[in-house]
PDB file of C-alpha atoms in Angstrom:
ATOM      1  CA  UNK A   4       5.241 -51.005 -70.605  1.00 51.00           C
ATOM      2  CA  UNK A   5       7.581 -47.769 -70.964  1.00 54.00           C
ATOM      3  CA  UNK A   6       8.542 -45.385 -67.067  1.00 53.00           C
ATOM      4  CA  UNK A   7       5.566 -43.186 -67.581  1.00 59.00           C
ATOM      5  CA  UNK A   8       3.144 -45.962 -67.634  1.00 59.00           C
ATOM      6  CA  UNK A   9       4.640 -47.336 -64.413  1.00 57.00           C
ATOM      7  CA  UNK A  10       2.897 -47.233 -60.879  1.00 62.00           C
ATOM      8  CA  UNK A  11       4.127 -43.999 -59.396  1.00 66.00           C
ATOM      9  CA  UNK A  12       4.856 -45.284 -56.084  1.00 71.00           C
ATOM     10  CA  UNK A  13       3.056 -42.193 -53.526  1.00 73.00           C
ATOM     11  CA  UNK A  14       4.652 -41.388 -50.962  1.00 76.00           C
ATOM     12  CA  UNK A  15       3.069 -38.951 -48.554  1.00 79.00           C
ATOM     13  CA  UNK A  16       1.481 -40.396 -45.746  1.00 79.00           C
ATOM     14  CA  UNK A  17      -2.731 -42.107 -46.111  1.00 79.00           C
ATOM     15  CA  UNK A  18      -5.636 -41.551 -42.895  1.00 80.00           C
ATOM     16  CA  UNK A  19      -7.850 -44.813 -42.547  1.00 85.00           C
ATOM     17  CA  UNK A  20     -10.639 -41.169 -42.174  1.00 88.00           C
ATOM     18  CA  UNK A  21     -13.371 -43.663 -40.900  1.00 91.00           C
ATOM     19  CA  UNK A  22     -11.569 -44.950 -38.487  1.00 91.00           C
ATOM     20  CA  UNK A  23     -10.878 -41.838 -36.977  1.00 91.00           C
ATOM     21  CA  UNK A  24     -13.953 -40.463 -37.313  1.00 93.00           C
ATOM     22  CA  UNK A  25     -16.010 -42.436 -35.241  1.00 93.00           C
ATOM     23  CA  UNK A  26     -12.948 -42.423 -32.192  1.00 93.00           C
ATOM     24  CA  UNK A  27     -13.664 -38.784 -32.670  1.00 93.00           C
ATOM     25  CA  UNK A  28     -17.478 -39.652 -32.047  1.00 93.00           C
ATOM     26  CA  UNK A  29     -16.616 -42.143 -29.091  1.00 92.00           C
ATOM     27  CA  UNK A  30     -13.950 -39.440 -27.095  1.00 90.00           C
ATOM     28  CA  UNK A  31     -17.415 -36.284 -27.911  1.00 89.00           C
ATOM     29  CA  UNK A  32     -19.463 -38.978 -26.151  1.00 87.00           C
ATOM     30  CA  UNK A  33     -16.978 -39.566 -23.253  1.00 84.00           C
ATOM     31  CA  UNK A  34     -16.531 -35.712 -23.288  1.00 83.00           C
ATOM     32  CA  UNK A  35     -20.477 -35.585 -22.437  1.00 78.00           C
ATOM     33  CA  UNK A  36     -20.512 -37.773 -20.098  1.00 71.00           C
ATOM     34  CA  UNK A  37     -18.641 -35.736 -18.473  1.00 67.00           C
ATOM     35  CA  UNK A  38     -20.236 -32.655 -18.210  1.00 64.00           C
ATOM     36  CA  UNK A  39     -22.339 -32.128 -16.221  1.00 60.00           C
ATOM     37  CA  UNK A  40     -25.029 -29.816 -16.592  1.00 58.00           C
ATOM     38  CA  UNK A  41     -23.252 -25.885 -16.536  1.00 59.00           C
ATOM     39  CA  UNK A  42     -24.783 -23.505 -13.902  1.00 58.00           C
ATOM     40  CA  UNK A  43     -22.502 -20.124 -13.991  1.00 62.00           C
ATOM     41  CA  UNK A  44     -21.288 -20.721 -10.546  1.00 65.00           C
ATOM     42  CA  UNK A  45     -22.464 -19.276  -7.170  1.00 72.00           C
ATOM     43  CA  UNK A  46     -20.271 -16.195  -5.451  1.00 79.00           C
ATOM     44  CA  UNK A  47     -20.365 -14.013  -2.840  1.00 80.00           C
ATOM     45  CA  UNK A  48     -20.972 -10.628  -3.223  1.00 82.00           C
ATOM     46  CA  UNK A  49     -18.486  -8.229  -2.582  1.00 82.00           C
ATOM     47  CA  UNK A  50     -18.098  -6.974   1.149  1.00 82.00           C
ATOM     48  CA  UNK A  51     -14.982  -5.259   2.316  1.00 82.00           C
ATOM     49  CA  UNK A  52     -12.322  -6.379   4.639  1.00 84.00           C
ATOM     50  CA  UNK A  53     -12.287  -7.584   8.193  1.00 86.00           C
ATOM     51  CA  UNK A  54      -8.258  -6.944   7.865  1.00 84.00           C
ATOM     52  CA  UNK A  55      -5.481  -4.307   7.554  1.00 88.00           C
ATOM     53  CA  UNK A  56      -3.296  -4.588   4.636  1.00 87.00           C
ATOM     54  CA  UNK A  57       0.355  -4.783   5.961  1.00 85.00           C
ATOM     55  CA  UNK A  58       2.203  -2.999   3.534  1.00 85.00           C
ATOM     56  CA  UNK A  59       4.449  -1.245   6.377  1.00 85.00           C
ATOM     57  CA  UNK A  60       6.219  -4.960   8.128  1.00 82.00           C
ATOM     58  CA  UNK A  61       9.247  -5.415   5.457  1.00 80.00           C
ATOM     59  CA  UNK A  62       9.135  -1.409   5.466  1.00 81.00           C
ATOM     60  CA  UNK A  63      13.449  -0.601   5.556  1.00 82.00           C
ATOM     61  CA  UNK A  64      14.774  -4.194   5.652  1.00 82.00           C
ATOM     62  CA  UNK A  65      17.103  -5.972   3.839  1.00 84.00           C
ATOM     63  CA  UNK A  66      16.209  -9.763   2.541  1.00 81.00           C
ATOM     64  CA  UNK A  67      18.707 -11.979   0.790  1.00 86.00           C
ATOM     65  CA  UNK A  68      17.029 -13.239  -2.076  1.00 85.00           C
ATOM     66  CA  UNK A  69      19.006 -15.912  -3.712  1.00 88.00           C
ATOM     67  CA  UNK A  70      17.566 -18.741  -7.046  1.00 86.00           C
ATOM     68  CA  UNK A  71      16.243 -20.897  -4.791  1.00 89.00           C
ATOM     69  CA  UNK A  72      13.919 -18.554  -1.635  1.00 86.00           C
ATOM     70  CA  UNK A  73      10.283 -18.835  -1.901  1.00 86.00           C
ATOM     71  CA  UNK A  74       8.181 -16.103  -3.940  1.00 82.00           C
ATOM     72  CA  UNK A  75       6.529 -15.679  -0.620  1.00 80.00           C
ATOM     73  CA  UNK A  76      10.045 -14.488   0.868  1.00 83.00           C
ATOM     74  CA  UNK A  77      11.320 -11.984  -2.934  1.00 81.00           C
ATOM     75  CA  UNK A  78      10.996  -8.979  -1.810  1.00 81.00           C
ATOM     76  CA  UNK A  79       8.023  -6.433  -3.305  1.00 85.00           C
ATOM     77  CA  UNK A  80       5.104  -8.126  -1.572  1.00 89.00           C
ATOM     78  CA  UNK A  81       3.534 -11.989  -1.415  1.00 89.00           C
ATOM     79  CA  UNK A  82      -0.995 -12.658  -2.523  1.00 90.00           C
ATOM     80  CA  UNK A  83      -0.411 -16.446  -1.205  1.00 88.00           C
ATOM     81  CA  UNK A  84      -4.681 -16.187  -2.345  1.00 89.00           C
ATOM     82  CA  UNK A  85      -2.780 -15.194  -6.495  1.00 90.00           C
ATOM     83  CA  UNK A  86       1.131 -16.998  -5.300  1.00 89.00           C
ATOM     84  CA  UNK A  87       2.216 -13.407  -7.085  1.00 91.00           C
ATOM     85  CA  UNK A  88       4.309 -11.235  -5.919  1.00 90.00           C
ATOM     86  CA  UNK A  89       3.972  -7.530  -6.621  1.00 91.00           C
ATOM     87  CA  UNK A  90       6.725  -5.141  -6.138  1.00 88.00           C
ATOM     88  CA  UNK A  91       5.571  -2.133  -4.298  1.00 89.00           C
ATOM     89  CA  UNK A  92       2.372  -0.673  -2.227  1.00 89.00           C
ATOM     90  CA  UNK A  93       0.362   0.858  -4.562  1.00 93.00           C
ATOM     91  CA  UNK A  94       0.709  -2.196  -7.575  1.00 94.00           C
ATOM     92  CA  UNK A  95      -0.060  -4.722  -4.161  1.00 92.00           C
ATOM     93  CA  UNK A  96      -3.871  -2.274  -3.806  1.00 92.00           C
ATOM     94  CA  UNK A  97      -4.743  -2.297  -7.467  1.00 94.00           C
ATOM     95  CA  UNK A  98      -4.278  -6.488  -6.436  1.00 93.00           C
ATOM     96  CA  UNK A  99      -6.507  -7.339  -3.656  1.00 92.00           C
ATOM     97  CA  UNK A 100      -8.768  -4.970  -4.492  1.00 91.00           C
ATOM     98  CA  UNK A 101      -8.632  -5.613  -7.882  1.00 91.00           C
ATOM     99  CA  UNK A 102     -11.058  -9.027 -10.588  1.00 90.00           C
ATOM    100  CA  UNK A 103      -8.177 -11.755 -10.648  1.00 91.00           C
ATOM    101  CA  UNK A 104      -8.122 -11.549  -6.577  1.00 91.00           C
ATOM    102  CA  UNK A 105     -11.434 -11.255  -6.085  1.00 89.00           C
ATOM    103  CA  UNK A 106     -12.457 -14.001  -8.370  1.00 89.00           C
ATOM    104  CA  UNK A 107      -9.611 -16.736  -6.468  1.00 89.00           C
ATOM    105  CA  UNK A 108     -11.590 -14.985  -2.988  1.00 87.00           C
ATOM    106  CA  UNK A 109     -14.810 -16.432  -4.857  1.00 87.00           C
ATOM    107  CA  UNK A 110     -16.232 -12.869  -4.620  1.00 87.00           C
ATOM    108  CA  UNK A 111     -18.541 -11.293  -7.839  1.00 83.00           C
ATOM    109  CA  UNK A 112     -17.126  -7.746  -8.289  1.00 81.00           C
ATOM    110  CA  UNK A 113     -21.142  -7.032  -7.865  1.00 84.00           C
ATOM    111  CA  UNK A 114     -22.262  -5.698  -4.167  1.00 84.00           C
ATOM    112  CA  UNK A 115     -25.602  -5.811  -1.544  1.00 83.00           C
ATOM    113  CA  UNK A 116     -27.708  -2.389  -1.653  1.00 86.00           C
ATOM    114  CA  UNK A 117     -28.226  -1.691   1.258  1.00 86.00           C
ATOM    115  CA  UNK A 118     -31.630  -0.650   2.023  1.00 91.00           C
ATOM    116  CA  UNK A 119     -33.636   3.067   3.579  1.00 93.00           C
ATOM    117  CA  UNK A 120     -32.795   1.351   7.032  1.00 94.00           C
ATOM    118  CA  UNK A 121     -29.335   0.518   6.719  1.00 93.00           C
ATOM    119  CA  UNK A 122     -28.762   3.616   5.089  1.00 94.00           C
ATOM    120  CA  UNK A 123     -30.543   5.513   8.221  1.00 95.00           C
ATOM    121  CA  UNK A 124     -29.424   2.975  10.112  1.00 95.00           C
ATOM    122  CA  UNK A 125     -25.476   4.320   8.988  1.00 94.00           C
ATOM    123  CA  UNK A 126     -26.436   8.095   9.257  1.00 95.00           C
ATOM    124  CA  UNK A 127     -27.025   7.791  13.130  1.00 95.00           C
ATOM    125  CA  UNK A 128     -23.379   5.283  14.184  1.00 94.00           C
ATOM    126  CA  UNK A 129     -21.197   8.149  12.671  1.00 92.00           C
ATOM    127  CA  UNK A 130     -23.634  11.239  13.480  1.00 91.00           C
ATOM    128  CA  UNK A 131     -22.761   9.444  17.522  1.00 88.00           C
ATOM    129  CA  UNK A 132     -19.274   9.453  16.688  1.00 86.00           C
ATOM    130  CA  UNK A 133     -19.286  12.413  15.200  1.00 84.00           C
ATOM    131  CA  UNK A 134     -20.044  13.370  18.931  1.00 81.00           C
ATOM    132  CA  UNK A 135     -17.952  11.882  20.749  1.00 77.00           C
ATOM    133  CA  UNK A 136     -14.891  12.825  19.104  1.00 72.00           C
ATOM    134  CA  UNK A 137     -16.206  16.283  18.754  1.00 68.00           C
ATOM    135  CA  UNK A 138     -14.944  18.204  22.768  1.00 61.00           C
ATOM    136  CA  UNK A 139     -16.377  20.977  23.457  1.00 60.00           C
ATOM    137  CA  UNK A 140     -14.241  24.274  24.260  1.00 61.00           C
ATOM    138  CA  UNK A 141     -15.063  26.610  26.604  1.00 66.00           C
ATOM    139  CA  UNK A 142     -13.744  29.970  24.858  1.00 73.00           C
ATOM    140  CA  UNK A 143     -12.523  30.105  28.353  1.00 77.00           C
ATOM    141  CA  UNK A 144     -10.470  27.758  28.325  1.00 79.00           C
ATOM    142  CA  UNK A 145      -9.151  28.115  24.938  1.00 81.00           C
ATOM    143  CA  UNK A 146      -7.753  30.905  24.732  1.00 85.00           C
ATOM    144  CA  UNK A 147      -5.746  29.865  28.775  1.00 87.00           C
ATOM    145  CA  UNK A 148      -3.772  27.166  26.476  1.00 88.00           C
ATOM    146  CA  UNK A 149      -3.574  29.098  24.301  1.00 91.00           C
ATOM    147  CA  UNK A 150      -1.591  31.808  26.469  1.00 93.00           C
ATOM    148  CA  UNK A 151       0.009  28.938  28.544  1.00 94.00           C
ATOM    149  CA  UNK A 152       1.722  27.601  25.151  1.00 94.00           C
ATOM    150  CA  UNK A 153       2.859  30.966  24.001  1.00 95.00           C
ATOM    151  CA  UNK A 154       4.765  31.265  27.441  1.00 95.00           C
ATOM    152  CA  UNK A 155       6.374  28.216  27.456  1.00 94.00           C
ATOM    153  CA  UNK A 156       7.223  28.692  23.995  1.00 94.00           C
ATOM    154  CA  UNK A 157       8.869  31.912  25.222  1.00 94.00           C
ATOM    155  CA  UNK A 158      10.656  29.837  27.946  1.00 94.00           C
ATOM    156  CA  UNK A 159      11.924  27.947  25.844  1.00 93.00           C
ATOM    157  CA  UNK A 160      14.114  30.440  23.492  1.00 93.00           C
ATOM    158  CA  UNK A 161      15.372  32.315  26.204  1.00 93.00           C
ATOM    159  CA  UNK A 162      16.713  28.981  27.975  1.00 93.00           C
ATOM    160  CA  UNK A 163      18.205  27.902  24.808  1.00 91.00           C
ATOM    161  CA  UNK A 164      19.280  32.000  24.520  1.00 92.00           C
ATOM    162  CA  UNK A 165      20.773  30.815  27.503  1.00 91.00           C
ATOM    163  CA  UNK A 166      22.539  28.272  27.026  1.00 90.00           C
ATOM    164  CA  UNK A 167      24.248  29.586  23.824  1.00 88.00           C
ATOM    165  CA  UNK A 168      25.527  31.688  26.008  1.00 87.00           C
ATOM    166  CA  UNK A 169      26.919  29.993  28.120  1.00 86.00           C
ATOM    167  CA  UNK A 170      28.539  27.645  25.080  1.00 83.00           C
ATOM    168  CA  UNK A 171      29.663  31.070  23.624  1.00 80.00           C
ATOM    169  CA  UNK A 172      31.387  32.335  26.704  1.00 78.00           C
ATOM    170  CA  UNK A 173      33.062  28.987  27.400  1.00 73.00           C
ATOM    171  CA  UNK A 174      34.419  29.283  23.513  1.00 67.00           C
ATOM    172  CA  UNK A 175      35.168  32.412  23.623  1.00 58.00           C
ATOM    173  CA  UNK A 176      37.894  34.696  24.181  1.00 52.00           C
ATOM    174  CA  UNK A 177      39.201  35.199  27.546  1.00 52.00           C
ATOM    175  CA  UNK A 178      38.119  38.676  28.900  1.00 52.00           C
ATOM    176  CA  UNK A 179      41.518  38.444  31.039  1.00 51.00           C
ATOM    177  CA  UNK A 180      42.770  38.850  27.991  1.00 54.00           C
ATOM    178  CA  UNK A 181      45.093  42.742  28.114  1.00 66.00           C
ATOM    179  CA  UNK A 182      43.457  45.087  25.662  1.00 71.00           C
ATOM    180  CA  UNK A 183      47.021  47.977  24.991  1.00 73.00           C
ATOM    181  CA  UNK A 184      48.292  44.227  23.230  1.00 74.00           C
ATOM    182  CA  UNK A 185      44.794  43.763  20.617  1.00 74.00           C
ATOM    183  CA  UNK A 186      44.798  47.082  19.482  1.00 75.00           C
ATOM    184  CA  UNK A 187      48.554  46.427  18.474  1.00 77.00           C
ATOM    185  CA  UNK A 188      47.758  42.948  16.914  1.00 77.00           C
ATOM    186  CA  UNK A 189      44.693  45.146  15.468  1.00 75.00           C
ATOM    187  CA  UNK A 190      41.752  44.187  17.550  1.00 72.00           C
ATOM    188  CA  UNK A 191      39.830  46.916  19.026  1.00 65.00           C
ATOM    189  CA  UNK A 192      37.113  44.834  20.200  1.00 60.00           C
ATOM    190  CA  UNK A 193      34.579  42.325  18.460  1.00 60.00           C
ATOM    191  CA  UNK A 194      31.434  43.091  19.720  1.00 60.00           C
ATOM    192  CA  UNK A 195      30.773  47.328  19.117  1.00 58.00           C
ATOM    193  CA  UNK A 196      31.506  49.261  16.154  1.00 57.00           C
ATOM    194  CA  UNK A 197      32.633  52.332  17.554  1.00 59.00           C
ATOM    195  CA  UNK A 198      37.017  52.638  17.711  1.00 58.00           C
ATOM    196  CA  UNK A 199      38.426  53.098  20.956  1.00 54.00           C
ATOM    197  CA  UNK A 200      40.809  55.893  22.107  1.00 53.00           C
TER     198      UNK A 200
END
């Protein structure tokens, strides 16, 4: 036999197809048994927040952050529902109003349709609030209030002027300075444009 006729040693790995097909079928059967029938997850309808979003508590405060600082105490706004940190308030508001956050809360992005009665009730409630806030002003009373405010403002201005005069008198030159000496030095007076004879 020549070297060309000798059986060639195949270095490729051989796979037993029948064995692996049998394993795949078994795995598929196990997965089908574990799966429950797929029903869409029933999520709540979107509803308004019942709490105030805290954006100001860390405003103007300095915090030292190290490698071991937990995410909730790092700089920025921490969302404990999604376990993430958002760097500024605008993006934080976008995040908490967004689809991912609402899904993690168990809500869909759909809102409940209002009935006609609900809308009418809401209008009545807003109308009552507006009437309570509206302050009835009598025209004469309003004029009196405006005049009083103007008088107070004038009185404050007068007080400020008097205060400035007092301060200027305290820090200015004494009135006892010899006028002849002042004329010799070249100042005839600061307050008037008239020439002294």
